[in-house]
Every structure is written in structure tokens, then in C-alpha cells.
PDB file of C-alpha atoms in Angstrom:
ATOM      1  CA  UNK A   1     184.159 201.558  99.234  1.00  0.00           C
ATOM      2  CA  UNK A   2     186.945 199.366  98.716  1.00  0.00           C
ATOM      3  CA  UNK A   3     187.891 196.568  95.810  1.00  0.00           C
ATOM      4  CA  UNK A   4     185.699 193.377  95.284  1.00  0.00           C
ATOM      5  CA  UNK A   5     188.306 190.395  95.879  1.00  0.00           C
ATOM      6  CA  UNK A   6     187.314 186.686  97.383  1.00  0.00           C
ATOM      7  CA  UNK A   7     186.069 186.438 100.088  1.00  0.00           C
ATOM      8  CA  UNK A   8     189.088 184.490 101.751  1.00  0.00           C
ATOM      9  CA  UNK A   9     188.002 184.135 104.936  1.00  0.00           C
ATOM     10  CA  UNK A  10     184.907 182.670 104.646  1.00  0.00           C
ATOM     11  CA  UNK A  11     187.216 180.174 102.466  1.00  0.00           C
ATOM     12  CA  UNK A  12     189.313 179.809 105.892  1.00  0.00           C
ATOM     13  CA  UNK A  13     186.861 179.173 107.674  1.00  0.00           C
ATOM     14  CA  UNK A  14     185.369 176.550 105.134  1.00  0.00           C
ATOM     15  CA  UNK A  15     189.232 175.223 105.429  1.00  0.00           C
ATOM     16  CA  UNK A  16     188.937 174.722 109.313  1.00  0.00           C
ATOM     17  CA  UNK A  17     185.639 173.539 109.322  1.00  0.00           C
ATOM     18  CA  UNK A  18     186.896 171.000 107.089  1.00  0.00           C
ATOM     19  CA  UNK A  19     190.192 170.133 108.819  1.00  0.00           C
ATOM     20  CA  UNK A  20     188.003 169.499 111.636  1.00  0.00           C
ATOM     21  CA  UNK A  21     185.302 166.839 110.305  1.00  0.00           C
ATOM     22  CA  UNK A  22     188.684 165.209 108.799  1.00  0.00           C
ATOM     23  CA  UNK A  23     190.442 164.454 112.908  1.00  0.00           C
ATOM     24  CA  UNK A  24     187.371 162.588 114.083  1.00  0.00           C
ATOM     25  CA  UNK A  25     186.176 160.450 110.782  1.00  0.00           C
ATOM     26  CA  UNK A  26     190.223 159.439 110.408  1.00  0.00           C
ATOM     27  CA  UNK A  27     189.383 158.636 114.081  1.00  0.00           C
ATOM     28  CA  UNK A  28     186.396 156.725 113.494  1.00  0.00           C
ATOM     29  CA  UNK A  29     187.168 155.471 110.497  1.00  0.00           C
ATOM     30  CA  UNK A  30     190.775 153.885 111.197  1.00  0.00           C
ATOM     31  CA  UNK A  31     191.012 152.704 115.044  1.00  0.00           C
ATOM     32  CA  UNK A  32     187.182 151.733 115.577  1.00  0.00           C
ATOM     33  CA  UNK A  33     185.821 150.732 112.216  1.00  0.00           C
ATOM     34  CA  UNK A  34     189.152 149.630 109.958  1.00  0.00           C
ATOM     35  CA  UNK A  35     189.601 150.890 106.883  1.00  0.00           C
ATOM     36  CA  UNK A  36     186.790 151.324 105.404  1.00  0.00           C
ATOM     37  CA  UNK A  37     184.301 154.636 104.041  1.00  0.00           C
ATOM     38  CA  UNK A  38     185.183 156.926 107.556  1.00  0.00           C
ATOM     39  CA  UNK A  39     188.408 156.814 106.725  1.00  0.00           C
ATOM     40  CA  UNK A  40     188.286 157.709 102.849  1.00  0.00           C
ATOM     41  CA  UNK A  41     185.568 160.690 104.222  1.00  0.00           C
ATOM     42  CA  UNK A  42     188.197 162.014 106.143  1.00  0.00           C
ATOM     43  CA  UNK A  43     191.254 161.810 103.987  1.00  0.00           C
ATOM     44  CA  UNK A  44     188.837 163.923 101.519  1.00  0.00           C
ATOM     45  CA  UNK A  45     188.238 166.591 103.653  1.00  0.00           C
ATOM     46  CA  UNK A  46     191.982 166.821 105.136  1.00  0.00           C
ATOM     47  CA  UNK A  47     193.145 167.138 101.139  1.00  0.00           C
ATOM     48  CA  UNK A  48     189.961 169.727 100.642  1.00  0.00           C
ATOM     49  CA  UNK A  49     191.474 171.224 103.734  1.00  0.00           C
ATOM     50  CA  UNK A  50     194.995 171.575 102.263  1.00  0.00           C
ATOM     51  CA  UNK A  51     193.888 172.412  98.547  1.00  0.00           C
ATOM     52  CA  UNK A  52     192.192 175.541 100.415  1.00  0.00           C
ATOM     53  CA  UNK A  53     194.914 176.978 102.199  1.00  0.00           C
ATOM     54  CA  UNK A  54     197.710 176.198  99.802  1.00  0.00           C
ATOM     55  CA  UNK A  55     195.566 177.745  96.723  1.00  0.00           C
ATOM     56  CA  UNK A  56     193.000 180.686  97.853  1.00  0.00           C
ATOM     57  CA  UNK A  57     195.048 181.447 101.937  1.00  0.00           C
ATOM     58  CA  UNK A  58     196.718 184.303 100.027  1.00  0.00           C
ATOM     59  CA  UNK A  59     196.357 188.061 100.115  1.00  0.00           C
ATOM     60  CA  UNK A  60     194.322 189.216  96.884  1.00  0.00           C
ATOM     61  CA  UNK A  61     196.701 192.327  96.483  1.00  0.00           C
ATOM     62  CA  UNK A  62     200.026 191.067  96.997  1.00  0.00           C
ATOM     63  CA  UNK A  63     199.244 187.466  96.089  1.00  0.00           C
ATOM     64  CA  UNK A  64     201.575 186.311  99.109  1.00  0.00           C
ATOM     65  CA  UNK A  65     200.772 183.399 101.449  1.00  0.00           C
ATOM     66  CA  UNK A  66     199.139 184.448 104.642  1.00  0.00           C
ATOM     67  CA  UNK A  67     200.419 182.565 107.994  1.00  0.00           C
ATOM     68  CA  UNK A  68     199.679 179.235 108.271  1.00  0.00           C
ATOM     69  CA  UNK A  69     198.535 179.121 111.569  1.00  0.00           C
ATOM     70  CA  UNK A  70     195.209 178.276 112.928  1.00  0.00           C
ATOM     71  CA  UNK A  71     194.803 180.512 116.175  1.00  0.00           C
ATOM     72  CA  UNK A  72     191.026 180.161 117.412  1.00  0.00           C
ATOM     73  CA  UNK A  73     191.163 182.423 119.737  1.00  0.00           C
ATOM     74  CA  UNK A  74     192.112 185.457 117.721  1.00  0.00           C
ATOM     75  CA  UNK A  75     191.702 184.403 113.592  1.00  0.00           C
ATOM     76  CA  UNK A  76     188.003 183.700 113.173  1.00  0.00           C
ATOM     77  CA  UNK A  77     187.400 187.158 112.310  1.00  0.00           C
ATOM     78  CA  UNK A  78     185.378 189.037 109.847  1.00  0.00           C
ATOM     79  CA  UNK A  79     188.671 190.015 107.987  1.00  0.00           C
ATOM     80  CA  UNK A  80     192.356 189.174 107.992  1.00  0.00           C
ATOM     81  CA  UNK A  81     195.060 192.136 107.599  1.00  0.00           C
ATOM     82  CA  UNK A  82     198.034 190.947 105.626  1.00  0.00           C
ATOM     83  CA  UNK A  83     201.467 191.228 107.031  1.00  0.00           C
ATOM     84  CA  UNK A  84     203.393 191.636 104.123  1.00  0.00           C
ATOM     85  CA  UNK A  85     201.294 194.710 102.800  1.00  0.00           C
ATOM     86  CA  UNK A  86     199.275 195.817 105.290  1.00  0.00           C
ATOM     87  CA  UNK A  87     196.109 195.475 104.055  1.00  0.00           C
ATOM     88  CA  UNK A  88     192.953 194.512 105.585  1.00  0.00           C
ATOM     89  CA  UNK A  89     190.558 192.105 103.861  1.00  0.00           C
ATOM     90  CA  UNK A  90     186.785 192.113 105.306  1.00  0.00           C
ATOM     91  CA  UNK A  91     183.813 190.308 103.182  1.00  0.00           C
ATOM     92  CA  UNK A  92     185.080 190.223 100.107  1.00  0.00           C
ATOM     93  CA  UNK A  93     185.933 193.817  99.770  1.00  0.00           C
ATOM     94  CA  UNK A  94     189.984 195.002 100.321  1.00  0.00           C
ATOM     95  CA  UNK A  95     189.742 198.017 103.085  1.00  0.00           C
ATOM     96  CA  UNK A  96     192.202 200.649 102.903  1.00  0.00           C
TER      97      UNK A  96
END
């Protein structure tokens, strides 16, 4: 059984989903609409999107930034393995 931590990458995930709504309401909200509620919508989730990864996208037992990049192909797992310490992170719980 390994050590309770947060669960940080169902906060990535959270982060992505949020970068994502931000594209098309900056989108909507800027070229078709003006400036107007769209727009403010989607600067909110682009800063919830950076407050995210710049606060919780570390590794809970080294405390070091994980990478920064957003590869969909290969990091919406079920756990993240730091590369600093090795460590592999899976629902909340560090794995040895």
C-alpha cells in the first residue's frame, strides 16, 4: 500500500480540460462576438489552467515541477512517474 498524496493527475487532467474550454470561448468570444462575456469565460479558465500546473503539477515526494508538456497521446494516464525521483504516482497513492 503506498502513501496518500493528491491526486495530481486528476488535477492535470482538470488543467487540460480547462486549457481546452479556454482556445474556443477566446475564439468565440474575441473574433465573432467582440469583447464581451466569451472572452472573460475564457481568460478564466486559461488563468485556472495556469494556477493548476504552476501550483499542484509537482511531484508530492520531491516537490519538483513535473514537465510541462501536454502529450495526448501518451500523458492521460492513471499515474505519472517523476523524472527527477523516480517515483510513480497513481490515484492519489505514491507507488514504490
Amino acid at each position: 500500500m503506498g502513501k496518500k498524496v493528491l491526486d495530481i493527475v486528476k488535477l492535470r487532467k482538470i488543467a487540460i480540460l480547462c486549457w481546452l474550454i479556454s482556445i474556443p470561448l477566446n475564439f468565440i468570444g474575441r473574433l465573432i462576438y467582440g469583447f464581451n462575456v466569451f472572452f472573460y469565460l475564457g481568460i478564466f479558465f486559461l488563468f485556472l489552467f495556469v494556477v493548476i500546473t504552476l501550483f499542484f503539477w509537482r511531484c508530492p515526494n520531491c516537490k519538483e515541477r513535473l514537465p510541462f508538456q501536454i502529450n495526448f497521446d501518451t500523458e492521460v494516464y492513471d499515474y505519472v512517474r517523476c523524472p527527477h525521483c523516480e517515483i510513480k504516482v497513481e490515484d492519489g497513492e505514491i507507488i514504490e
